[in-house]
Amino acid sequence: MPLDKHSSVPLYAQLKEVLLARIESGEYQPGERIPTEMQLCEEMQLSRPTVRQAVSELVNEGLLEIYKGRGTFVREETKRCQIAPFSGFTFGILSANTLEGMNFVDYREVDKLPGKIAAAFVRNRVGGSPGYSELIWRGEHNRQVVAYCKSWIPKAMFPDLLKDVRLRRPMIDITANKYAFLPQKVETELMVRPAMQNEARIFDIPRGESVIVVTSVFLSRSGDVCEVVNVVLSAKHCSLRLDSSVR
């Protein structure tokens, strides 16, 4: 399809239609790399900004994906892992029945917390050991990382938690005689934003692709915060099903 340089339709819009037609006809298959920016410039006798704008619009519409250092590809429809039933309790350490399936990346004691996380613990009145246990783990499905999770738990409530996790003790033992500190209520915030560079690397997605961020603040019977969890989910690889009847 030749481009009409005398048309009132902008050249980038004409090129966009050409690329779209090639995708819809199967000339460019899902998962296939399309010609480079320079190749399209030469083929269509267009400037790089014109080609870049056409490609950018198709990326924004979800038809193409740009992988740094690899090129631009036709987006494949990915079979998503459904997280169901999903609630604010789903990714909590203290609300879990088992540590199995949590692929821990790191766990350590910390004194300083990110601002938003620190603000959540301000309401606490419980005394005891200062500091927090920070646990980082990944959720996987068919060897694909779908969730990147960080949890913070006060050492004043669970002073031996890091040791317990290292030894992979059963949750029933970790929470024994800790009923007063276990989560009874959760406040959850859910938002969608573009993936940051490190998240794109973790999920093997283009930078800027959508991720779902879930932040849950767990409250004990006394109203003290016993855990805060921040979870980043790849919108490309998973979906959430909410069921209000399930905790």
PDB file of C-alpha atoms in Angstrom:
ATOM      1  CA  MET A   1       0.000   0.000   0.000  1.00  0.00           C
ATOM      2  CA  PRO A   2       1.831   3.107  -1.186  1.00  0.00           C
ATOM      3  CA  LEU A   3       1.658   6.235   0.919  1.00  0.00           C
ATOM      4  CA  ASP A   4       0.109   9.360  -0.553  1.00  0.00           C
ATOM      5  CA  LYS A   5       2.339  12.289   0.371  1.00  0.00           C
ATOM      6  CA  HIS A   6      -0.224  14.718  -1.052  1.00  0.00           C
ATOM      7  CA  SER A   7      -3.069  13.411   1.101  1.00  0.00           C
ATOM      8  CA  SER A   8      -4.583  15.401   3.956  1.00  0.00           C
ATOM      9  CA  VAL A   9      -4.085  12.287   6.106  1.00  0.00           C
ATOM     10  CA  PRO A  10      -0.770  12.590   7.996  1.00  0.00           C
ATOM     11  CA  LEU A  11       1.962  10.226   6.836  1.00  0.00           C
ATOM     12  CA  TYR A  12       2.339   8.657  10.283  1.00  0.00           C
ATOM     13  CA  ALA A  13      -1.397   7.806  10.251  1.00  0.00           C
ATOM     14  CA  GLN A  14      -1.064   6.247   6.787  1.00  0.00           C
ATOM     15  CA  LEU A  15       1.915   4.168   7.940  1.00  0.00           C
ATOM     16  CA  LYS A  16      -0.002   3.125  11.029  1.00  0.00           C
ATOM     17  CA  GLU A  17      -2.784   1.765   8.788  1.00  0.00           C
ATOM     18  CA  VAL A  18      -0.235  -0.119   6.671  1.00  0.00           C
ATOM     19  CA  LEU A  19       1.291  -1.755   9.745  1.00  0.00           C
ATOM     20  CA  LEU A  20      -2.149  -2.536  11.154  1.00  0.00           C
ATOM     21  CA  ALA A  21      -3.177  -4.171   7.868  1.00  0.00           C
ATOM     22  CA  ARG A  22      -0.035  -6.323   7.918  1.00  0.00           C
ATOM     23  CA  ILE A  23      -0.785  -7.436  11.464  1.00  0.00           C
ATOM     24  CA  GLU A  24      -4.436  -8.219  10.699  1.00  0.00           C
ATOM     25  CA  SER A  25      -3.554 -10.109   7.509  1.00  0.00           C
ATOM     26  CA  GLY A  26      -1.015 -12.246   9.339  1.00  0.00           C
ATOM     27  CA  GLU A  27       1.953 -10.887   7.419  1.00  0.00           C
ATOM     28  CA  TYR A  28       3.311  -9.938  10.840  1.00  0.00           C
ATOM     29  CA  GLN A  29       2.539 -12.853  13.157  1.00  0.00           C
ATOM     30  CA  PRO A  30       1.982 -12.578  16.941  1.00  0.00           C
ATOM     31  CA  GLY A  31       5.361 -12.716  18.653  1.00  0.00           C
ATOM     32  CA  GLU A  32       7.200 -11.819  15.426  1.00  0.00           C
ATOM     33  CA  ARG A  33       9.580  -8.888  15.211  1.00  0.00           C
ATOM     34  CA  ILE A  34       8.544  -6.236  12.702  1.00  0.00           C
ATOM     35  CA  PRO A  35      11.073  -4.387  10.500  1.00  0.00           C
ATOM     36  CA  THR A  36      13.332  -1.948  12.283  1.00  0.00           C
ATOM     37  CA  GLU A  37      12.707   1.778  12.311  1.00  0.00           C
ATOM     38  CA  MET A  38      15.452   2.267   9.717  1.00  0.00           C
ATOM     39  CA  GLN A  39      14.063  -0.487   7.479  1.00  0.00           C
ATOM     40  CA  LEU A  40      10.614   1.102   7.535  1.00  0.00           C
ATOM     41  CA  CYS A  41      12.158   4.496   6.766  1.00  0.00           C
ATOM     42  CA  GLU A  42      13.865   3.071   3.690  1.00  0.00           C
ATOM     43  CA  GLU A  43      10.856   1.045   2.544  1.00  0.00           C
ATOM     44  CA  MET A  44       8.364   3.895   2.881  1.00  0.00           C
ATOM     45  CA  GLN A  45      10.728   6.804   2.215  1.00  0.00           C
ATOM     46  CA  LEU A  46       9.772   8.402   5.516  1.00  0.00           C
ATOM     47  CA  SER A  47      11.610  10.224   8.271  1.00  0.00           C
ATOM     48  CA  ARG A  48      12.421   8.479  11.551  1.00  0.00           C
ATOM     49  CA  PRO A  49      10.093  10.724  13.626  1.00  0.00           C
ATOM     50  CA  THR A  50       7.196   9.787  11.324  1.00  0.00           C
ATOM     51  CA  VAL A  51       7.904   6.062  11.653  1.00  0.00           C
ATOM     52  CA  ARG A  52       8.441   6.410  15.389  1.00  0.00           C
ATOM     53  CA  GLN A  53       5.073   8.100  15.878  1.00  0.00           C
ATOM     54  CA  ALA A  54       3.201   5.410  13.933  1.00  0.00           C
ATOM     55  CA  VAL A  55       4.873   2.627  15.906  1.00  0.00           C
ATOM     56  CA  SER A  56       4.335   4.470  19.187  1.00  0.00           C
ATOM     57  CA  GLU A  57       0.594   4.690  18.593  1.00  0.00           C
ATOM     58  CA  LEU A  58       0.366   0.953  17.916  1.00  0.00           C
ATOM     59  CA  VAL A  59       2.351   0.305  21.095  1.00  0.00           C
ATOM     60  CA  ASN A  60      -0.045   2.500  23.068  1.00  0.00           C
ATOM     61  CA  GLU A  61      -2.985   0.606  21.587  1.00  0.00           C
ATOM     62  CA  GLY A  62      -1.482  -2.691  22.746  1.00  0.00           C
ATOM     63  CA  LEU A  63      -0.751  -4.143  19.301  1.00  0.00           C
ATOM     64  CA  LEU A  64       3.044  -3.853  19.414  1.00  0.00           C
ATOM     65  CA  GLU A  65       5.616  -4.249  22.183  1.00  0.00           C
ATOM     66  CA  ILE A  66       9.091  -2.725  22.316  1.00  0.00           C
ATOM     67  CA  TYR A  67      11.824  -4.706  24.062  1.00  0.00           C
ATOM     68  CA  LYS A  68      14.989  -2.724  24.689  1.00  0.00           C
ATOM     69  CA  GLY A  69      17.888  -4.176  22.736  1.00  0.00           C
ATOM     70  CA  ARG A  70      15.653  -6.682  20.940  1.00  0.00           C
ATOM     71  CA  GLY A  71      13.284  -4.699  18.756  1.00  0.00           C
ATOM     72  CA  THR A  72       9.551  -4.198  18.233  1.00  0.00           C
ATOM     73  CA  PHE A  73       7.261  -7.224  18.245  1.00  0.00           C
ATOM     74  CA  VAL A  74       3.629  -7.976  17.490  1.00  0.00           C
ATOM     75  CA  ARG A  75       1.987  -8.519  20.845  1.00  0.00           C
ATOM     76  CA  GLU A  76       0.997 -12.079  21.701  1.00  0.00           C
ATOM     77  CA  GLU A  77      -2.180 -12.683  23.654  1.00  0.00           C
ATOM     78  CA  THR A  78      -0.905 -14.264  26.851  1.00  0.00           C
ATOM     79  CA  LYS A  79      -2.875 -16.860  28.779  1.00  0.00           C
ATOM     80  CA  ARG A  80      -3.228 -15.268  32.182  1.00  0.00           C
ATOM     81  CA  CYS A  81      -2.958 -16.937  35.553  1.00  0.00           C
ATOM     82  CA  GLN A  82      -6.152 -16.169  37.474  1.00  0.00           C
ATOM     83  CA  ILE A  83      -5.657 -15.306  41.143  1.00  0.00           C
ATOM     84  CA  ALA A  84      -8.932 -16.386  42.668  1.00  0.00           C
ATOM     85  CA  PRO A  85     -10.505 -15.697  44.983  1.00  0.00           C
ATOM     86  CA  PHE A  86      -8.580 -12.466  45.532  1.00  0.00           C
ATOM     87  CA  SER A  87      -8.897 -10.289  48.627  1.00  0.00           C
ATOM     88  CA  GLY A  88      -6.703  -8.011  50.707  1.00  0.00           C
ATOM     89  CA  PHE A  89      -5.601 -11.063  52.705  1.00  0.00           C
ATOM     90  CA  THR A  90      -4.331 -13.008  49.673  1.00  0.00           C
ATOM     91  CA  PHE A  91      -0.640 -12.043  49.843  1.00  0.00           C
ATOM     92  CA  GLY A  92      -0.173 -11.617  53.590  1.00  0.00           C
ATOM     93  CA  ILE A  93       2.502 -13.634  55.371  1.00  0.00           C
ATOM     94  CA  LEU A  94       0.555 -13.718  58.630  1.00  0.00           C
ATOM     95  CA  SER A  95      -2.707 -14.644  56.885  1.00  0.00           C
ATOM     96  CA  ALA A  96      -1.091 -17.492  54.926  1.00  0.00           C
ATOM     97  CA  ASN A  97      -1.709 -21.125  55.781  1.00  0.00           C
ATOM     98  CA  THR A  98       1.747 -22.112  54.576  1.00  0.00           C
ATOM     99  CA  LEU A  99       5.015 -20.633  53.306  1.00  0.00           C
ATOM    100  CA  GLU A 100       5.088 -23.182  50.479  1.00  0.00           C
ATOM    101  CA  GLY A 101       4.967 -21.503  47.083  1.00  0.00           C
ATOM    102  CA  MET A 102       6.601 -18.322  48.377  1.00  0.00           C
ATOM    103  CA  ASN A 103       9.904 -18.114  46.515  1.00  0.00           C
ATOM    104  CA  PHE A 104      11.848 -15.908  48.912  1.00  0.00           C
ATOM    105  CA  VAL A 105      14.366 -13.579  47.307  1.00  0.00           C
ATOM    106  CA  ASP A 106      15.537 -11.991  50.552  1.00  0.00           C
ATOM    107  CA  TYR A 107      14.540 -11.519  54.183  1.00  0.00           C
ATOM    108  CA  ARG A 108      16.286  -9.298  56.682  1.00  0.00           C
ATOM    109  CA  GLU A 109      15.881  -6.965  59.638  1.00  0.00           C
ATOM    110  CA  VAL A 110      15.431  -3.268  58.830  1.00  0.00           C
ATOM    111  CA  ASP A 111      15.056  -0.138  60.926  1.00  0.00           C
ATOM    112  CA  LYS A 112      14.004   2.355  58.246  1.00  0.00           C
ATOM    113  CA  LEU A 113      10.943   1.888  56.077  1.00  0.00           C
ATOM    114  CA  PRO A 114       9.731   3.573  52.875  1.00  0.00           C
ATOM    115  CA  GLY A 115       7.706   6.678  53.743  1.00  0.00           C
ATOM    116  CA  LYS A 116       4.251   5.305  52.918  1.00  0.00           C
ATOM    117  CA  ILE A 117       4.954   2.047  54.750  1.00  0.00           C
ATOM    118  CA  ALA A 118       6.355   3.832  57.809  1.00  0.00           C
ATOM    119  CA  ALA A 119       3.228   6.006  57.945  1.00  0.00           C
ATOM    120  CA  ALA A 120       1.051   2.904  58.236  1.00  0.00           C
ATOM    121  CA  PHE A 121       2.855   1.791  61.416  1.00  0.00           C
ATOM    122  CA  VAL A 122       2.619   5.194  63.133  1.00  0.00           C
ATOM    123  CA  ARG A 123      -0.640   4.173  64.819  1.00  0.00           C
ATOM    124  CA  ASN A 124       1.014   1.262  66.671  1.00  0.00           C
ATOM    125  CA  ARG A 125       1.144   1.321  70.462  1.00  0.00           C
ATOM    126  CA  VAL A 126       2.724  -2.084  71.063  1.00  0.00           C
ATOM    127  CA  GLY A 127       6.119  -2.051  72.801  1.00  0.00           C
ATOM    128  CA  GLY A 128       9.015  -4.467  72.466  1.00  0.00           C
ATOM    129  CA  SER A 129      11.914  -4.980  70.092  1.00  0.00           C
ATOM    130  CA  PRO A 130      12.423  -2.135  67.602  1.00  0.00           C
ATOM    131  CA  GLY A 131      12.751  -2.711  63.884  1.00  0.00           C
ATOM    132  CA  TYR A 132      10.938  -4.784  61.308  1.00  0.00           C
ATOM    133  CA  SER A 133      11.312  -8.023  59.408  1.00  0.00           C
ATOM    134  CA  GLU A 134      11.351  -7.309  55.680  1.00  0.00           C
ATOM    135  CA  LEU A 135      10.531 -10.279  53.468  1.00  0.00           C
ATOM    136  CA  ILE A 136      10.698 -10.263  49.674  1.00  0.00           C
ATOM    137  CA  TRP A 137       9.344 -13.094  47.570  1.00  0.00           C
ATOM    138  CA  ARG A 138       8.054 -13.921  44.120  1.00  0.00           C
ATOM    139  CA  GLY A 139       4.899 -15.677  43.051  1.00  0.00           C
ATOM    140  CA  GLU A 140       5.294 -17.847  39.954  1.00  0.00           C
ATOM    141  CA  HIS A 141       3.006 -19.698  37.567  1.00  0.00           C
ATOM    142  CA  ASN A 142       4.459 -22.166  35.065  1.00  0.00           C
ATOM    143  CA  ARG A 143       7.936 -20.734  35.804  1.00  0.00           C
ATOM    144  CA  GLN A 144       6.741 -17.224  34.918  1.00  0.00           C
ATOM    145  CA  VAL A 145       6.993 -14.580  37.650  1.00  0.00           C
ATOM    146  CA  VAL A 146       3.531 -13.052  38.086  1.00  0.00           C
ATOM    147  CA  ALA A 147       3.899 -11.345  41.493  1.00  0.00           C
ATOM    148  CA  TYR A 148       6.707  -9.506  43.279  1.00  0.00           C
ATOM    149  CA  CYS A 149       5.912  -9.079  46.966  1.00  0.00           C
ATOM    150  CA  LYS A 150       7.383  -7.189  49.924  1.00  0.00           C
ATOM    151  CA  SER A 151       6.159  -7.583  53.481  1.00  0.00           C
ATOM    152  CA  TRP A 152       7.057  -5.716  56.674  1.00  0.00           C
ATOM    153  CA  ILE A 153       6.221  -7.129  60.114  1.00  0.00           C
ATOM    154  CA  PRO A 154       7.159  -5.530  63.483  1.00  0.00           C
ATOM    155  CA  LYS A 155       9.793  -7.443  65.422  1.00  0.00           C
ATOM    156  CA  ALA A 156       7.955  -6.377  68.577  1.00  0.00           C
ATOM    157  CA  MET A 157       5.159  -8.754  67.568  1.00  0.00           C
ATOM    158  CA  PHE A 158       7.131 -11.542  65.882  1.00  0.00           C
ATOM    159  CA  PRO A 159      10.763 -11.306  67.092  1.00  0.00           C
ATOM    160  CA  ASP A 160      11.749 -14.747  65.731  1.00  0.00           C
ATOM    161  CA  LEU A 161      10.061 -14.494  62.342  1.00  0.00           C
ATOM    162  CA  LEU A 162      13.224 -14.352  60.216  1.00  0.00           C
ATOM    163  CA  LYS A 163      14.619 -17.426  61.933  1.00  0.00           C
ATOM    164  CA  ASP A 164      11.285 -19.216  61.519  1.00  0.00           C
ATOM    165  CA  VAL A 165      11.188 -18.415  57.799  1.00  0.00           C
ATOM    166  CA  ARG A 166      14.779 -19.518  57.322  1.00  0.00           C
ATOM    167  CA  LEU A 167      13.949 -22.849  58.962  1.00  0.00           C
ATOM    168  CA  ARG A 168      10.678 -23.069  56.982  1.00  0.00           C
ATOM    169  CA  ARG A 169       8.700 -23.686  60.129  1.00  0.00           C
ATOM    170  CA  PRO A 170       4.977 -24.364  59.653  1.00  0.00           C
ATOM    171  CA  MET A 171       2.730 -21.315  59.973  1.00  0.00           C
ATOM    172  CA  ILE A 172       0.813 -23.014  62.775  1.00  0.00           C
ATOM    173  CA  ASP A 173       4.038 -22.963  64.821  1.00  0.00           C
ATOM    174  CA  ILE A 174       5.016 -19.436  63.788  1.00  0.00           C
ATOM    175  CA  THR A 175       1.649 -18.054  64.882  1.00  0.00           C
ATOM    176  CA  ALA A 176       1.244 -20.213  68.007  1.00  0.00           C
ATOM    177  CA  ASN A 177       0.300 -18.122  71.071  1.00  0.00           C
ATOM    178  CA  LYS A 178       0.257 -15.009  68.869  1.00  0.00           C
ATOM    179  CA  TYR A 179      -3.506 -14.751  68.438  1.00  0.00           C
ATOM    180  CA  ALA A 180      -3.604 -11.152  69.657  1.00  0.00           C
ATOM    181  CA  PHE A 181      -1.156 -10.133  66.914  1.00  0.00           C
ATOM    182  CA  LEU A 182      -2.753 -11.966  63.986  1.00  0.00           C
ATOM    183  CA  PRO A 183      -4.619  -9.998  61.300  1.00  0.00           C
ATOM    184  CA  GLN A 184      -8.332  -9.562  61.868  1.00  0.00           C
ATOM    185  CA  LYS A 185      -8.947  -6.751  59.402  1.00  0.00           C
ATOM    186  CA  VAL A 186      -7.252  -5.450  56.272  1.00  0.00           C
ATOM    187  CA  GLU A 187      -7.226  -2.102  54.481  1.00  0.00           C
ATOM    188  CA  THR A 188      -6.325  -2.539  50.808  1.00  0.00           C
ATOM    189  CA  GLU A 189      -5.462  -0.086  48.054  1.00  0.00           C
ATOM    190  CA  LEU A 190      -5.294  -1.246  44.435  1.00  0.00           C
ATOM    191  CA  MET A 191      -3.897   0.820  41.577  1.00  0.00           C
ATOM    192  CA  VAL A 192      -2.595   0.390  38.027  1.00  0.00           C
ATOM    193  CA  ARG A 193       0.565   2.128  36.807  1.00  0.00           C
ATOM    194  CA  PRO A 194       3.368   1.637  34.240  1.00  0.00           C
ATOM    195  CA  ALA A 195       6.067  -0.882  35.136  1.00  0.00           C
ATOM    196  CA  MET A 196       9.382   0.519  36.297  1.00  0.00           C
ATOM    197  CA  GLN A 197      12.643  -0.729  34.807  1.00  0.00           C
ATOM    198  CA  ASN A 198      13.392  -3.304  37.512  1.00  0.00           C
ATOM    199  CA  GLU A 199       9.805  -4.599  37.380  1.00  0.00           C
ATOM    200  CA  ALA A 200       9.944  -4.947  33.597  1.00  0.00           C
ATOM    201  CA  ARG A 201      13.072  -7.053  34.050  1.00  0.00           C
ATOM    202  CA  ILE A 202      11.479  -9.231  36.747  1.00  0.00           C
ATOM    203  CA  PHE A 203       8.330  -9.923  34.713  1.00  0.00           C
ATOM    204  CA  ASP A 204      10.069  -9.936  31.300  1.00  0.00           C
ATOM    205  CA  ILE A 205       7.732  -7.260  29.955  1.00  0.00           C
ATOM    206  CA  PRO A 206       8.403  -3.966  28.169  1.00  0.00           C
ATOM    207  CA  ARG A 207       9.105  -1.025  30.447  1.00  0.00           C
ATOM    208  CA  GLY A 208       5.960   1.038  30.826  1.00  0.00           C
ATOM    209  CA  GLU A 209       3.569  -1.887  30.425  1.00  0.00           C
ATOM    210  CA  SER A 210       0.808  -1.959  33.029  1.00  0.00           C
ATOM    211  CA  VAL A 211       1.269  -3.543  36.425  1.00  0.00           C
ATOM    212  CA  ILE A 212      -1.257  -3.851  39.247  1.00  0.00           C
ATOM    213  CA  VAL A 213      -0.036  -2.639  42.634  1.00  0.00           C
ATOM    214  CA  VAL A 214      -1.784  -3.922  45.760  1.00  0.00           C
ATOM    215  CA  THR A 215      -0.943  -2.457  49.167  1.00  0.00           C
ATOM    216  CA  SER A 216      -2.546  -4.127  52.183  1.00  0.00           C
ATOM    217  CA  VAL A 217      -2.368  -2.937  55.789  1.00  0.00           C
ATOM    218  CA  PHE A 218      -3.231  -5.706  58.257  1.00  0.00           C
ATOM    219  CA  LEU A 219      -4.712  -4.826  61.644  1.00  0.00           C
ATOM    220  CA  SER A 220      -4.668  -7.028  64.739  1.00  0.00           C
ATOM    221  CA  ARG A 221      -7.483  -7.301  67.295  1.00  0.00           C
ATOM    222  CA  SER A 222      -6.031  -4.363  69.222  1.00  0.00           C
ATOM    223  CA  GLY A 223      -6.006  -2.149  66.126  1.00  0.00           C
ATOM    224  CA  ASP A 224      -2.208  -2.221  65.860  1.00  0.00           C
ATOM    225  CA  VAL A 225      -0.728  -2.811  62.406  1.00  0.00           C
ATOM    226  CA  CYS A 226       0.800  -6.290  62.364  1.00  0.00           C
ATOM    227  CA  GLU A 227       1.879  -6.361  58.698  1.00  0.00           C
ATOM    228  CA  VAL A 228       2.044  -4.231  55.570  1.00  0.00           C
ATOM    229  CA  VAL A 229       2.347  -5.927  52.179  1.00  0.00           C
ATOM    230  CA  ASN A 230       3.133  -4.302  48.844  1.00  0.00           C
ATOM    231  CA  VAL A 231       2.540  -6.525  45.820  1.00  0.00           C
ATOM    232  CA  VAL A 232       3.288  -5.755  42.170  1.00  0.00           C
ATOM    233  CA  LEU A 233       1.446  -7.983  39.696  1.00  0.00           C
ATOM    234  CA  SER A 234       2.068  -8.290  35.971  1.00  0.00           C
ATOM    235  CA  ALA A 235      -1.199  -7.368  34.235  1.00  0.00           C
ATOM    236  CA  LYS A 236       0.075  -9.269  31.207  1.00  0.00           C
ATOM    237  CA  HIS A 237       0.444 -12.532  33.093  1.00  0.00           C
ATOM    238  CA  CYS A 238      -2.336 -12.557  35.679  1.00  0.00           C
ATOM    239  CA  SER A 239      -5.872 -11.448  36.432  1.00  0.00           C
ATOM    240  CA  LEU A 240      -7.729 -10.991  39.711  1.00  0.00           C
ATOM    241  CA  ARG A 241     -11.138 -12.392  40.581  1.00  0.00           C
ATOM    242  CA  LEU A 242     -12.744 -10.741  43.579  1.00  0.00           C
ATOM    243  CA  ASP A 243     -15.263 -12.610  45.714  1.00  0.00           C
ATOM    244  CA  SER A 244     -16.757 -10.514  48.490  1.00  0.00           C
ATOM    245  CA  SER A 245     -17.948 -13.595  50.349  1.00  0.00           C
ATOM    246  CA  VAL A 246     -14.419 -14.959  50.822  1.00  0.00           C
ATOM    247  CA  ARG A 247     -11.848 -13.579  53.240  1.00  0.00           C
TER     248      ARG A 247
END
